[in-house]
Amino acid sequence: MSTDHHHIILKPRSGWAALNVKELWEYRDVMYMLALRDVKLRYKQTSLGIIWVILQPLAAGIIFTIIFGKFARMPSDGHPYLLFVFCGLSSWYFFSAAILRAGNSLITDTKLITKVYFPRLLVPLSSTLAVLIDFLVMLILLFLIMFIYQQPYSGTIFLLPIFIFLTILLATGVSLWLSALNVKYRDFIYAMPFLVQIWMFASPVVYATSIIPEKWRIIYALNPVTGIIEGMRLCFLGESSLDSLMFIISLVLSLLIFISGAFYFRRVEREFADII
Amino acid sequence: MKDKAIIVEGLGKKYRLGQETKSKRYKTIQEEIINFPKRFLKNLKTDITEFWALKDVSFEVKQGEVLGIIGRNGAGKSTLLKILSRITDPTEGHIDIYGRVGSLLEVGTGFHPELTGRENIYLSGAILGLKRWEINNKFDEIVQFSEIESFLDTPSKHYSSGMYMRLAFSVAAHLEPEILVVDEVLAVGDMAFQKKCLGKMQEVSKDGRTILFVSHDMGAIIRICSRAIIMKDGKTVFDDIPTNAINEYSKLIEDNHQLTTSVYHYESITLDERLKIFKINRVEILNSADGRFTVHWQEAIKLMVEFQISEDILDLVFGFGLKTQTGQYLFVNHCNFQKDLDIEKLLTGRHSIIVECPGFLSPGIYSIVLGAEHNIGHENIFHFESLNLKILEYSIDGMTKGLNLPGYFNIPVQFQILT
């Protein structure tokens, strides 16, 4: 039994740490299994089961259509409101569900953190992965709605993978920040639902960016979700308020939040077992 | 000469006080803001609120060695295992580990009651470090060892606590790391199951793997360990073959008797929440000889055990027994052997039971074994044995006769000389 190849040194650590992607890959089974657990648990003992995945966003979309589309007459840049709102909702729904679930993930899995070792990053990552199914379902619904409204596709639909990727990147980045902060400051448990709510109305989910006065657009675009949602609209509707500046801001901020989140997480994770 | 598996040098772990107390180790932002100016002031003064759970711990473990770690609660055993398992960082010193470490600090890590047995095997297996193909290969073996074949696709919440534990241990037992770190997980489960677990550990050690094993069960330490260390107040104070270590440990307990009062408040051992149907709150010796956990020689042992149960239990069987310091059972007795006692149904809540055992033991230190099981199925719901009782060298009227006789019992024997 040769063990020479496996030598670890445990000693006090301080400061920033490398991400250790190799180790994450080695433990990838843990991420799949935790994500699978989350998905299985979510609708256990519900009679509708997996149908809820479709029902929840669909109901939200319809309610938004009635309230904001019909009563409030929010402008949708001339597109059917349901379709318009669904473009935004698909990304937003995944984004908000991911940060809410992943934000609490370490607290929910306290027993794992204090009883066994594996890269802690896998806990929020698996939560995000588990919600990815909902994103997929939303996108399928979106294509269905496109079909129902008999909307023609333009070439911009091929940009879709870019915006899906951006959504996942940003959601993961914010999740890493929130989950790590939540261990130390439990305030986030209570603050997160508000944060999500405010964030939604600060993003063009139920309205179009075009209602924002031109001079405020740049500031508005500093919310990275703006670029993503307008990007989704560009893909499906063939036109939106997305310009290259908005796109670059969104891309750079998402990357920054993701990278800083991962490093912040690595920096504070060694304290988790002691303070959780 | 065998290679080293673990080298621990000058290891220390400091907790800030308040960080250790369970109630609140995390902060709120409000506190952080309020404490901000205080922190500046505090930095000027020496920080008095720190506590070393481990200090200057150094030892080496060779490959294939089975090292027992003994010591009282709070001696630092669990902290040591947590650092070795990479759950928490040391504050000072370092450890070199040659080989993959698998740790078993709790029965059922990663188990979720809503998932089926099958799903839990895969989930817990992955979390404990098994690859999916390894679980696939060992799946039948795991199921067989756990004896729950027919409930494999039932959600684990419907399992009895015994089944739950058997399955959980089976997954863990099939880990194959080069170094295995085991906390006191065998303190749960019925006797047959404990035997099975120990057997499995012996088997593992014969494969040449290195094991670190924390236990209060001295019998288990003697049976499976090749060496044992004693920990006290965060330090290793003794390191030798198990029999010597246990003798030393008995002396240590005797010198500094575990309890300075006649009342013992139960500290929970690592158990899955689900298994805590039965919880002991307090054990009191009613006829203590000197205000500690002692009774006079030839005096009956009178104990009051206060416990609480988290669900109604039909036909609870309560057990009392005594073990020697080396972990050998002297006897065990159950309350259902007593005809005039009628515990038909115990409701959720607190209860007390009085145990009286005649004084037939020789002077010395014994460990009290308390247990509870469901009469139906004889399923163990509680087992506890790290409470020491000392039988003093003299009786209540000061008699010290027969002290130097060997053996554990003082059984009255009738002699008659025939001429």
Tab-separated table of C-alpha atoms in Angstrom, chain B residues 42 82 119 140 179 225 235 237 250 269 297 300 312 415:
chain	number	residue	atom	x	y	z
B	42	LYS	CA	-9.586	44.974	23.955
B	82	LYS	CA	-11.850	17.296	14.296
B	119	GLU	CA	-30.876	6.975	-1.416
B	140	ASP	CA	-24.966	-5.459	-1.750
B	179	ILE	CA	-6.331	6.104	7.943
B	225	CYS	CA	-5.952	-1.143	19.930
B	235	LYS	CA	-2.639	17.466	26.564
B	237	VAL	CA	-0.352	12.700	29.452
B	250	SER	CA	-8.087	4.270	36.388
B	269	ILE	CA	-22.749	12.348	23.417
B	297	TRP	CA	-18.369	-1.026	51.173
B	300	ALA	CA	-26.529	-1.034	48.787
B	312	ASP	CA	-44.828	7.992	24.455
B	415	PHE	CA	-18.516	-22.510	55.718
